[in-house]
Amino acid sequence: MPKTDTILSAKSLRYFLQLIDTMNYTQAAQILGITQPALTQQIKKLEHAIGAPLFGQMGKKLYLTEAGKEMQSAAVELLDTINSVVDDIQEFTQADKGSISVGVLDTIDIEIFRQFVVEFNKNYPRIQLNILTYNRQELWRRLDNNTIDLAIMYLPDNTKRDEINLQHQYDHMELFKDRLMILTHKDTVEAKQAYPISRFTRRKWVSYPEGSYLTQLMKDYFGDKNKPIVSLTFSKAKYLIETAQTTEYDTYISKSYYLAHKKDINLTPVYVKDDKDFEIAMVYRKGKVEIPRIKNLLEEWKKFLDKKDYSSRLE
């Protein structure tokens, strides 16, 4: 087998670029859904094929060698070419046949989108819809690698190192203007009013995990001088609420989740004064709307909301 067969493997290139993103074999392997030895073996094959190390190590930290930097540029260019070819081929596929993969941020409740998917399937039964949940970093990776067609996530998002990528490479459709909501046991606040975060700095919290979108918002609100006192973490809003309601801890969720589940919530919902705007959005690579079946999905989604808007469906 020629050495170039190894270098030009799309899988190998993605593994290589993922390791560059994390500079940590364990984290990269977890994101890729493989074992660390498998990732190590793949990198060694690439290094053997080109005859030079791609990574060096200083203490416990990895760094890119000069050969690694050259390989990074080539890998990005090659994968962009592959993605472009795939998009070109998909443009000629049928509008009512094929598959569409949708990645959803793991902290977003997808009940409304699930209802839409059921309706869409009735109209386009030959289109297979694959709905999968991921964290923010994995969503962007899969969008970049064209392994998902659409992503439902929060925007603005700082996961991307270069925000220009969002403007130049991606389009998005706003689904709902959302807002962070604190659920508290405090009896000195009024429901749905906004309060300075200083009113909550001494509270203990049930929180989303580190790195989650709403967790990052809370840390921004608290500022550098204060940190939320986190006692427990869960990745799902359902467990945050249930735990907060059976303890003395406060928690925080999105307004959209509160509207959909407020009948099951007995904590006081309040907002953070001068909070930041964000939205639930459908994000996709530019050019995706030229693929007939994806164009149909986006058009059907608009019709779905014309019948009853997102906010009304939440309640």
JSON list of C-alpha atoms in Angstrom, two decimals, residues 102 104 108-122 129-133 152 175 261 282 297 301 304-305 310 313-314:
[
{"chain": "A", "resi": 102, "resn": "VAL", "atom": "CA", "xyz": [-29.35, 16.99, 12.50]},
{"chain": "A", "resi": 104, "resn": "VAL", "atom": "CA", "xyz": [-28.72, 19.14, 18.58]},
{"chain": "A", "resi": 108, "resn": "ILE", "atom": "CA", "xyz": [-31.53, 22.12, 24.37]},
{"chain": "A", "resi": 109, "resn": "ASP", "atom": "CA", "xyz": [-34.98, 20.56, 24.73]},
{"chain": "A", "resi": 110, "resn": "ILE", "atom": "CA", "xyz": [-35.97, 19.24, 21.29]},
{"chain": "A", "resi": 111, "resn": "GLU", "atom": "CA", "xyz": [-39.67, 18.51, 21.91]},
{"chain": "A", "resi": 112, "resn": "ILE", "atom": "CA", "xyz": [-40.87, 21.12, 19.41]},
{"chain": "A", "resi": 113, "resn": "PHE", "atom": "CA", "xyz": [-38.42, 19.95, 16.78]},
{"chain": "A", "resi": 114, "resn": "ARG", "atom": "CA", "xyz": [-39.49, 16.35, 17.47]},
{"chain": "A", "resi": 115, "resn": "GLN", "atom": "CA", "xyz": [-43.09, 17.34, 16.74]},
{"chain": "A", "resi": 116, "resn": "PHE", "atom": "CA", "xyz": [-41.97, 18.94, 13.48]},
{"chain": "A", "resi": 117, "resn": "VAL", "atom": "CA", "xyz": [-39.95, 15.87, 12.49]},
{"chain": "A", "resi": 118, "resn": "VAL", "atom": "CA", "xyz": [-43.02, 13.66, 12.90]},
{"chain": "A", "resi": 119, "resn": "GLU", "atom": "CA", "xyz": [-45.04, 15.98, 10.64]},
{"chain": "A", "resi": 120, "resn": "PHE", "atom": "CA", "xyz": [-42.21, 16.26, 8.10]},
{"chain": "A", "resi": 121, "resn": "ASN", "atom": "CA", "xyz": [-41.90, 12.47, 7.96]},
{"chain": "A", "resi": 122, "resn": "LYS", "atom": "CA", "xyz": [-45.57, 12.18, 6.98]},
{"chain": "A", "resi": 129, "resn": "LEU", "atom": "CA", "xyz": [-34.00, 11.98, 9.51]},
{"chain": "A", "resi": 130, "resn": "ASN", "atom": "CA", "xyz": [-31.24, 11.26, 12.02]},
{"chain": "A", "resi": 131, "resn": "ILE", "atom": "CA", "xyz": [-31.42, 13.40, 15.19]},
{"chain": "A", "resi": 132, "resn": "LEU", "atom": "CA", "xyz": [-28.42, 13.17, 17.51]},
{"chain": "A", "resi": 133, "resn": "THR", "atom": "CA", "xyz": [-27.27, 15.22, 20.51]},
{"chain": "A", "resi": 152, "resn": "ILE", "atom": "CA", "xyz": [-29.53, 23.29, 16.53]},
{"chain": "A", "resi": 175, "resn": "LEU", "atom": "CA", "xyz": [-35.72, 29.67, 16.09]},
{"chain": "A", "resi": 261, "resn": "HIS", "atom": "CA", "xyz": [-42.15, 22.71, 31.74]},
{"chain": "A", "resi": 282, "resn": "MET", "atom": "CA", "xyz": [-30.42, 26.25, 13.23]},
{"chain": "A", "resi": 297, "resn": "LEU", "atom": "CA", "xyz": [-36.87, 20.72, 5.34]},
{"chain": "A", "resi": 301, "resn": "TRP", "atom": "CA", "xyz": [-40.03, 24.23, 9.18]},
{"chain": "A", "resi": 304, "resn": "PHE", "atom": "CA", "xyz": [-44.72, 24.62, 10.68]},
{"chain": "A", "resi": 305, "resn": "LEU", "atom": "CA", "xyz": [-44.01, 27.83, 12.63]},
{"chain": "A", "resi": 310, "resn": "TYR", "atom": "CA", "xyz": [-42.20, 28.67, 18.54]},
{"chain": "A", "resi": 313, "resn": "ARG", "atom": "CA", "xyz": [-45.76, 25.96, 21.06]},
{"chain": "A", "resi": 314, "resn": "LEU", "atom": "CA", "xyz": [-43.58, 26.14, 24.17]}
]
